Each structure stands twice: as structure tokens, then as C-alpha cells.
Amino acid sequence: MSAVSLEFAFDSTTLSDRVLCLTSNGSIHKEIQIIRAILSAHSPYFKALFTNSMKESSQARIEIELPTEDAPFFYCLIRSLYSGVLMFDQTSSNSSSASSSNESAESELYEIDLILNILKVAARFLIETKYVDCLSLLEKVPRTVQRASYEYMRLQDYRHIESVE
């Protein structure tokens, strides 16, 4: 039995019951129409946010403070909760059209960077299934010395985030 995609409901004004406002330093960067039951089913963070006695549980618009650079990764992560698939915007880098080994290496690092950024956001919002998906994607990228050292340096930045595994 295959999983049912709920992507049709993602960011839908007619089906949503809440709006997440992604903010940085008080400025709204993006608004996402969400269904709180879907986010709650995937994350104890969102379940607590929507079901406890905090003011956010009854608000129609909920602000999520994020660093500006994390907003696109948060959007991608939330979208994947509906579709079941992590999808990246790789228009600025395409590994299949790389014409040199240097471009191929840059494309590989770009892909790793995307995965690590989504992994960081998944850990912050306790979305274990997508955290595990990111780790699985990292395992599929060919292991090179350059990749291993890059991953090690990037993961050191995330030491403060506890593993949700």
C-alpha cells in the first residue's frame, strides 16, 4: 500500500486552519497556510504548540522566528510533511550537467549543504521522520575525503542541537 500524498492541501487557503508567519527580527518573510493536524502528527513541537494552553494554540496566525537563511529550508521541510518527499530547488546547481570535476564537486557540496540545512531545521522543530530522511539522503551521496571534511565542519555548527533520533 503506497502512502497518500497530501500535497494538494499544502499552502491551501481553502483547506488550512492556521497560518505560519516566518519571521526574522520582527519582519515577516513568508506565510504558509497549514493544517495543524498534519504538523502535529509529525512533530511533538507543533503538537505542543497547537494543543497546550499557550496563546498560539488559539491564534489563527502564528509567528515562527527563524534566521533569514533558514526560511527556505523550513518551507521545504513543511511541504515535505504533506507530500512525503523532500524536494530541493536545485536550479542554481545541476550535477548532471557538470562539465568538470570541479563543478561536480561543487554540485555535490551544494546538495550536502541543502540536506544539512534541512536536517538542522528538522532537529530544531523535532520532526524526526524528516531528520532520518536527511540522514538517509546523506548516506546516498558518494563519500569522498572532501565531502567527509565538509560534513564534519558543518555538523560541528549543529552540536548545540540535540539529536531527535
Coordinates of N, CA and C in Angstrom, one line a residue:
M1 N 0.8 -1.2 0.0 CA 0.0 0.0 0.0 C 0.9 1.2 0.0
S2 N 0.7 2.1 -1.0 CA 1.5 3.3 -1.1 C 0.9 4.5 -0.2
A3 N 1.8 5.3 0.2 CA 1.4 6.5 1.1 C 0.6 7.5 0.2
V4 N -0.3 8.1 0.8 CA -1.2 9.1 0.1 C -0.5 10.4 0.3
S5 N -0.3 11.1 -0.9 CA 0.2 12.5 -0.8 C -0.9 13.5 -0.5
L6 N -0.5 14.4 0.4 CA -1.5 15.4 0.8 C -1.0 16.8 0.2
E7 N -0.1 16.7 -0.8 CA 0.5 17.9 -1.3 C -0.6 18.9 -1.8
F8 N -1.7 18.4 -2.3 CA -2.8 19.3 -2.8 C -3.2 20.2 -1.6
A9 N -3.0 19.8 -0.4 CA -3.5 20.6 0.7 C -2.4 21.6 1.3
F10 N -1.2 21.5 0.7 CA -0.1 22.3 1.2 C -0.3 23.8 0.8
D11 N -0.2 24.7 1.7 CA -0.3 26.1 1.5 C -1.7 26.5 0.8
S12 N -2.7 25.7 1.1 CA -4.0 25.9 0.5 C -4.9 26.8 1.4
T13 N -5.3 27.9 0.9 CA -6.1 28.9 1.7 C -7.5 28.3 2.0
T14 N -8.0 27.4 1.1 CA -9.3 26.8 1.4 C -9.3 25.6 2.4
L15 N -8.2 24.9 2.5 CA -8.1 23.8 3.4 C -7.4 24.1 4.7
S16 N -6.7 25.1 4.8 CA -5.9 25.4 6.0 C -6.7 25.8 7.2
D17 N -6.2 25.6 8.4 CA -6.8 26.1 9.6 C -5.9 27.1 10.4
R18 N -4.7 27.3 9.9 CA -3.8 28.2 10.6 C -2.8 28.8 9.5
V19 N -2.2 29.9 9.9 CA -1.2 30.5 9.0 C 0.1 30.6 9.9
L20 N 1.2 30.0 9.3 CA 2.5 30.2 10.0 C 3.2 31.4 9.3
C21 N 3.6 32.3 10.1 CA 4.3 33.5 9.6 C 5.8 33.3 9.9
L22 N 6.6 33.2 8.9 CA 8.0 33.0 9.1 C 8.7 34.4 9.3
T23 N 9.2 34.7 10.4 CA 9.7 36.0 10.7 C 11.2 35.9 11.1
S24 N 11.9 37.0 10.8 CA 13.3 37.2 11.3 C 13.4 38.7 11.7
N25 N 13.8 38.8 13.0 CA 13.9 40.2 13.6 C 12.7 41.0 13.4
G26 N 11.5 40.4 13.6 CA 10.2 41.1 13.6 C 9.7 41.3 12.2
S27 N 10.4 40.9 11.1 CA 10.0 41.1 9.8 C 9.4 39.8 9.2
I28 N 8.3 39.8 8.6 CA 7.7 38.6 8.0 C 8.3 38.3 6.6
H29 N 8.8 37.1 6.5 CA 9.4 36.7 5.2 C 8.5 35.9 4.3
K30 N 7.7 35.1 5.0 CA 6.8 34.2 4.2 C 5.7 33.8 5.1
E31 N 4.5 33.5 4.5 CA 3.4 33.0 5.2 C 3.0 31.7 4.6
I32 N 2.8 30.7 5.4 CA 2.4 29.3 4.9 C 1.1 28.9 5.5
Q33 N 0.1 28.6 4.7 CA -1.2 28.1 5.1 C -1.0 26.6 5.5
I34 N -1.3 26.3 6.7 CA -1.1 24.9 7.2 C -2.3 24.3 7.8
I35 N -2.3 23.0 7.9 CA -3.3 22.3 8.7 C -2.6 21.7 9.9
R36 N -3.1 22.2 11.1 CA -2.3 21.9 12.3 C -2.3 20.4 12.6
A37 N -3.3 19.7 12.2 CA -3.3 18.2 12.5 C -2.1 17.5 11.8
I38 N -1.8 18.0 10.6 CA -0.7 17.4 9.8 C 0.7 17.7 10.5
L39 N 0.9 18.9 10.9 CA 2.1 19.3 11.5 C 2.2 18.6 12.9
S40 N 1.1 18.5 13.6 CA 1.1 17.9 14.9 C 1.4 16.4 14.9
A41 N 1.0 15.8 13.8 CA 1.2 14.3 13.6 C 2.7 14.0 13.4
H42 N 3.4 15.0 12.9 CA 4.8 14.8 12.6 C 5.8 15.3 13.6
S43 N 5.3 16.2 14.5 CA 6.2 16.9 15.4 C 5.7 17.1 16.8
P44 N 6.4 16.7 17.8 CA 5.9 17.0 19.2 C 6.0 18.5 19.4
Y45 N 6.9 19.2 18.8 CA 7.0 20.7 18.9 C 5.7 21.3 18.5
F46 N 5.2 21.0 17.3 CA 3.9 21.6 16.8 C 2.7 21.0 17.5
K47 N 2.8 19.8 17.9 CA 1.6 19.3 18.7 C 1.5 20.1 20.0
A48 N 2.6 20.3 20.7 CA 2.5 21.1 21.9 C 2.1 22.6 21.6
L49 N 2.6 23.1 20.5 CA 2.2 24.5 20.1 C 0.7 24.6 19.9
F50 N 0.1 23.6 19.3 CA -1.3 23.7 18.9 C -2.2 23.2 19.9
T51 N -1.8 22.5 20.9 CA -2.7 21.8 21.8 C -2.6 22.2 23.3
N52 N -1.6 23.0 23.6 CA -1.4 23.4 25.0 C -2.2 24.7 25.3
S53 N -2.0 25.2 26.5 CA -2.8 26.4 26.9 C -2.0 27.7 26.5
M54 N -1.0 27.6 25.7 CA -0.3 28.9 25.3 C -1.2 29.6 24.3
K55 N -0.9 30.9 24.2 CA -1.8 31.8 23.3 C -1.8 31.3 21.9
E56 N -0.6 30.7 21.4 CA -0.5 30.3 20.0 C -1.6 29.2 19.6
S57 N -2.0 28.4 20.6 CA -2.9 27.3 20.4 C -4.3 27.8 19.9
S58 N -4.6 29.0 20.2 CA -5.9 29.5 19.7 C -5.8 30.6 18.6
Q59 N -4.5 31.0 18.3 CA -4.4 32.0 17.3 C -4.5 31.5 15.9
A60 N -5.0 32.3 15.0 CA -5.1 31.9 13.5 C -3.8 32.1 12.8
R61 N -3.0 33.1 13.3 CA -1.7 33.4 12.7 C -0.6 33.2 13.8
I62 N 0.3 32.3 13.5 CA 1.4 32.0 14.4 C 2.7 32.4 13.9
E63 N 3.5 33.2 14.6 CA 4.8 33.6 14.2 C 5.8 32.6 14.6
I64 N 6.7 32.2 13.6 CA 7.8 31.3 13.9 C 9.1 32.1 13.5
E65 N 9.8 32.4 14.6 CA 11.1 33.2 14.4 C 12.2 32.3 13.9
L66 N 12.7 32.6 12.8 CA 13.8 31.8 12.1 C 14.9 32.8 11.6
P67 N 16.2 32.3 11.6 CA 17.1 33.1 10.9 C 16.7 33.2 9.4
T68 N 17.0 34.3 8.8 CA 16.6 34.5 7.4 C 17.0 33.4 6.5
E69 N 18.2 32.9 6.7 CA 18.7 31.8 5.8 C 18.0 30.5 6.0
D70 N 17.3 30.3 7.1 CA 16.6 29.0 7.4 C 15.2 29.0 6.8
A71 N 14.7 30.1 6.4 CA 13.3 30.2 5.9 C 13.0 29.3 4.8
P72 N 13.8 29.2 3.7 CA 13.5 28.4 2.6 C 13.6 26.9 3.0
F73 N 14.5 26.5 3.9 CA 14.6 25.1 4.3 C 13.4 24.7 5.2
F74 N 12.9 25.6 6.0 CA 11.7 25.4 6.8 C 10.5 25.2 5.8
Y75 N 10.4 26.0 4.8 CA 9.3 25.9 3.8 C 9.4 24.5 3.2
C76 N 10.6 24.1 2.7 CA 10.8 22.8 2.1 C 10.4 21.7 3.0
L77 N 10.8 21.8 4.3 CA 10.5 20.8 5.3 C 9.0 20.6 5.5
I78 N 8.3 21.7 5.7 CA 6.9 21.7 5.9 C 6.2 21.1 4.7
R79 N 6.6 21.5 3.5 CA 6.0 21.0 2.3 C 6.2 19.4 2.3
S80 N 7.3 19.0 2.7 CA 7.6 17.5 2.6 C 6.6 16.7 3.6
L81 N 6.1 17.4 4.6 CA 5.2 16.7 5.6 C 3.9 16.4 4.8
Y82 N 3.6 17.2 3.8 CA 2.3 17.0 3.1 C 2.6 16.0 1.9
S83 N 3.7 16.1 1.2 CA 4.0 15.3 0.0 C 4.7 14.0 0.4
G84 N 5.4 13.9 1.5 CA 6.1 12.7 1.8 C 7.5 12.7 1.2
V85 N 7.8 13.7 0.4 CA 9.1 13.7 -0.3 C 9.8 15.0 0.0
L86 N 11.1 15.0 0.3 CA 12.0 16.2 0.4 C 12.3 16.6 -1.0
M87 N 11.9 17.8 -1.4 CA 12.2 18.3 -2.7 C 13.1 19.6 -2.5
F88 N 14.1 19.7 -3.3 CA 15.0 20.8 -3.2 C 14.9 21.6 -4.5
D89 N 15.1 22.9 -4.4 CA 15.2 23.8 -5.5 C 16.7 23.8 -5.9
Q90 N 17.0 23.0 -6.9 CA 18.4 22.9 -7.4 C 18.7 23.6 -8.7
T91 N 17.9 24.6 -9.0 CA 18.1 25.3 -10.3 C 19.4 26.0 -10.4
S92 N 20.0 26.4 -9.3 CA 21.3 27.0 -9.4 C 22.5 26.0 -9.5
S93 N 22.2 24.7 -9.3 CA 23.2 23.7 -9.4 C 22.6 22.5 -9.9
N94 N 23.2 21.9 -11.0 CA 22.7 20.7 -11.6 C 23.8 19.8 -11.8
S95 N 23.9 18.7 -11.0 CA 25.0 17.8 -11.0 C 25.1 17.0 -12.3
S96 N 24.0 16.8 -13.0 CA 24.0 16.0 -14.2 C 24.6 16.8 -15.4
S97 N 24.7 18.1 -15.3 CA 25.2 18.9 -16.4 C 26.6 19.5 -16.0
A98 N 27.2 19.0 -15.0 CA 28.5 19.5 -14.6 C 29.5 19.1 -15.6
S99 N 30.3 20.1 -16.1 CA 31.2 19.8 -17.2 C 32.7 19.5 -16.7
S100 N 32.9 19.7 -15.5 CA 34.3 19.4 -15.0 C 34.2 18.8 -13.6
S101 N 35.3 18.2 -13.2 CA 35.3 17.5 -11.8 C 35.1 18.6 -10.7
N102 N 35.6 19.8 -11.0 CA 35.4 20.9 -10.0 C 33.9 21.2 -9.9
E103 N 33.2 21.4 -11.0 CA 31.8 21.7 -11.0 C 31.0 20.5 -10.3
S104 N 31.4 19.3 -10.5 CA 30.8 18.1 -9.9 C 30.9 18.2 -8.4
A105 N 32.1 18.5 -8.0 CA 32.4 18.6 -6.5 C 31.6 19.7 -5.9
E106 N 31.5 20.8 -6.6 CA 30.7 21.9 -6.1 C 29.2 21.6 -6.0
S107 N 28.7 20.8 -7.0 CA 27.3 20.4 -7.0 C 27.1 19.4 -5.9
E108 N 28.0 18.5 -5.6 CA 27.9 17.6 -4.5 C 27.8 18.3 -3.2
L109 N 28.7 19.3 -3.0 CA 28.7 20.1 -1.8 C 27.4 20.9 -1.6
Y110 N 26.9 21.4 -2.7 CA 25.6 22.1 -2.7 C 24.5 21.2 -2.2
E111 N 24.5 20.0 -2.7 CA 23.5 19.0 -2.3 C 23.6 18.7 -0.8
I112 N 24.8 18.5 -0.4 CA 25.1 18.2 1.0 C 24.7 19.4 1.9
D113 N 25.0 20.6 1.4 CA 24.6 21.8 2.2 C 23.1 21.9 2.3
L114 N 22.3 21.6 1.3 CA 20.9 21.6 1.3 C 20.4 20.6 2.4
I115 N 20.9 19.4 2.3 CA 20.4 18.3 3.2 C 20.8 18.7 4.7
L116 N 22.0 19.2 4.9 CA 22.4 19.6 6.3 C 21.5 20.7 6.8
N117 N 21.2 21.7 6.0 CA 20.3 22.8 6.4 C 18.9 22.3 6.8
I118 N 18.4 21.4 6.0 CA 17.0 20.8 6.3 C 17.1 20.0 7.6
L119 N 18.2 19.2 7.7 CA 18.4 18.4 8.9 C 18.4 19.3 10.1
K120 N 19.1 20.5 10.0 CA 19.2 21.4 11.2 C 17.8 21.9 11.6
V121 N 17.0 22.2 10.6 CA 15.6 22.7 10.9 C 14.7 21.6 11.4
A122 N 14.9 20.4 10.8 CA 14.1 19.3 11.3 C 14.4 19.0 12.8
A123 N 15.7 19.1 13.1 CA 16.1 18.8 14.5 C 15.5 19.9 15.4
R124 N 15.5 21.2 15.0 CA 15.0 22.3 15.8 C 13.5 22.1 16.1
F125 N 12.8 21.6 15.1 CA 11.3 21.5 15.3 C 10.9 20.1 15.6
L126 N 11.8 19.2 15.9 CA 11.6 17.8 16.4 C 10.8 17.0 15.4
I127 N 11.1 17.2 14.1 CA 10.5 16.4 13.0 C 11.4 15.2 12.7
E128 N 11.2 14.2 13.5 CA 12.1 13.0 13.5 C 12.1 12.3 12.1
T129 N 10.9 12.1 11.5 CA 10.9 11.4 10.2 C 11.7 12.1 9.2
K130 N 11.7 13.4 9.1 CA 12.5 14.2 8.1 C 14.0 14.2 8.5
Y131 N 14.2 14.2 9.8 CA 15.6 14.2 10.3 C 16.2 12.9 9.8
V132 N 15.5 11.8 9.9 CA 16.0 10.5 9.5 C 16.1 10.4 8.0
D133 N 15.1 11.0 7.2 CA 15.2 11.1 5.8 C 16.5 11.8 5.3
C134 N 16.8 12.9 6.0 CA 18.0 13.7 5.7 C 19.3 12.8 5.9
L135 N 19.3 12.1 7.0 CA 20.5 11.2 7.2 C 20.6 10.2 6.2
S136 N 19.4 9.6 5.7 CA 19.4 8.6 4.7 C 19.9 9.2 3.3
L137 N 19.5 10.4 3.0 CA 20.0 11.1 1.8 C 21.5 11.3 1.9
L138 N 22.0 11.7 3.0 CA 23.4 11.9 3.2 C 24.2 10.6 2.9
E139 N 23.7 9.5 3.3 CA 24.3 8.2 3.1 C 24.4 7.9 1.6
K140 N 23.5 8.4 0.8 CA 23.5 8.1 -0.6 C 24.5 8.9 -1.4
V141 N 24.9 10.0 -0.9 CA 25.9 10.9 -1.6 C 27.3 10.2 -1.5
P142 N 28.0 10.0 -2.6 CA 29.3 9.3 -2.6 C 30.2 9.9 -1.6
R143 N 30.8 9.1 -0.8 CA 31.7 9.5 0.3 C 33.1 9.8 -0.4
T144 N 33.6 11.0 -0.2 CA 34.9 11.4 -0.6 C 35.5 12.1 0.6
V145 N 36.8 12.3 0.5 CA 37.5 13.0 1.6 C 37.0 14.4 1.8
Q146 N 36.8 15.1 0.6 CA 36.3 16.4 0.6 C 34.9 16.5 1.3
R147 N 34.0 15.6 0.9 CA 32.7 15.5 1.4 C 32.7 15.3 2.9
A148 N 33.6 14.3 3.4 CA 33.6 14.0 4.8 C 34.1 15.2 5.6
S149 N 35.1 15.9 5.1 CA 35.6 17.0 5.9 C 34.6 18.1 5.9
Y150 N 33.9 18.3 4.8 CA 32.9 19.4 4.7 C 31.7 19.1 5.7
E151 N 31.3 17.8 5.6 CA 30.2 17.4 6.5 C 30.6 17.6 8.0
Y152 N 31.8 17.2 8.3 CA 32.3 17.3 9.7 C 32.3 18.7 10.2
M153 N 32.8 19.6 9.3 CA 32.8 21.1 9.7 C 31.4 21.6 9.8
R154 N 30.5 21.2 9.0 CA 29.1 21.7 9.0 C 28.4 21.2 10.3
L155 N 28.6 19.9 10.5 CA 27.9 19.2 11.7 C 28.4 19.8 13.0
Q156 N 29.6 20.3 13.0 CA 30.1 20.9 14.3 C 29.3 22.2 14.6
D157 N 28.8 22.8 13.5 CA 27.9 24.0 13.8 C 26.6 23.6 14.5
Y158 N 26.2 22.3 14.3 CA 24.9 21.9 14.9 C 25.1 21.1 16.2
R159 N 26.2 21.2 16.8 CA 26.5 20.4 18.0 C 25.5 20.8 19.1
H160 N 25.1 22.1 19.1 CA 24.1 22.5 20.2 C 22.7 21.9 20.0
I161 N 22.4 21.3 18.9 CA 21.1 20.8 18.7 C 21.1 19.3 19.1
E162 N 20.3 18.9 20.0 CA 20.2 17.5 20.4 C 19.6 16.7 19.3
S163 N 20.1 15.5 19.2 CA 19.6 14.5 18.2 C 18.2 14.1 18.5
V164 N 17.4 14.0 17.5 CA 16.0 13.6 17.7 C 15.8 12.2 17.4
E165 N 16.9 11.5 17.1 CA 16.8 10.1 16.8 C 16.6 9.3 18.0

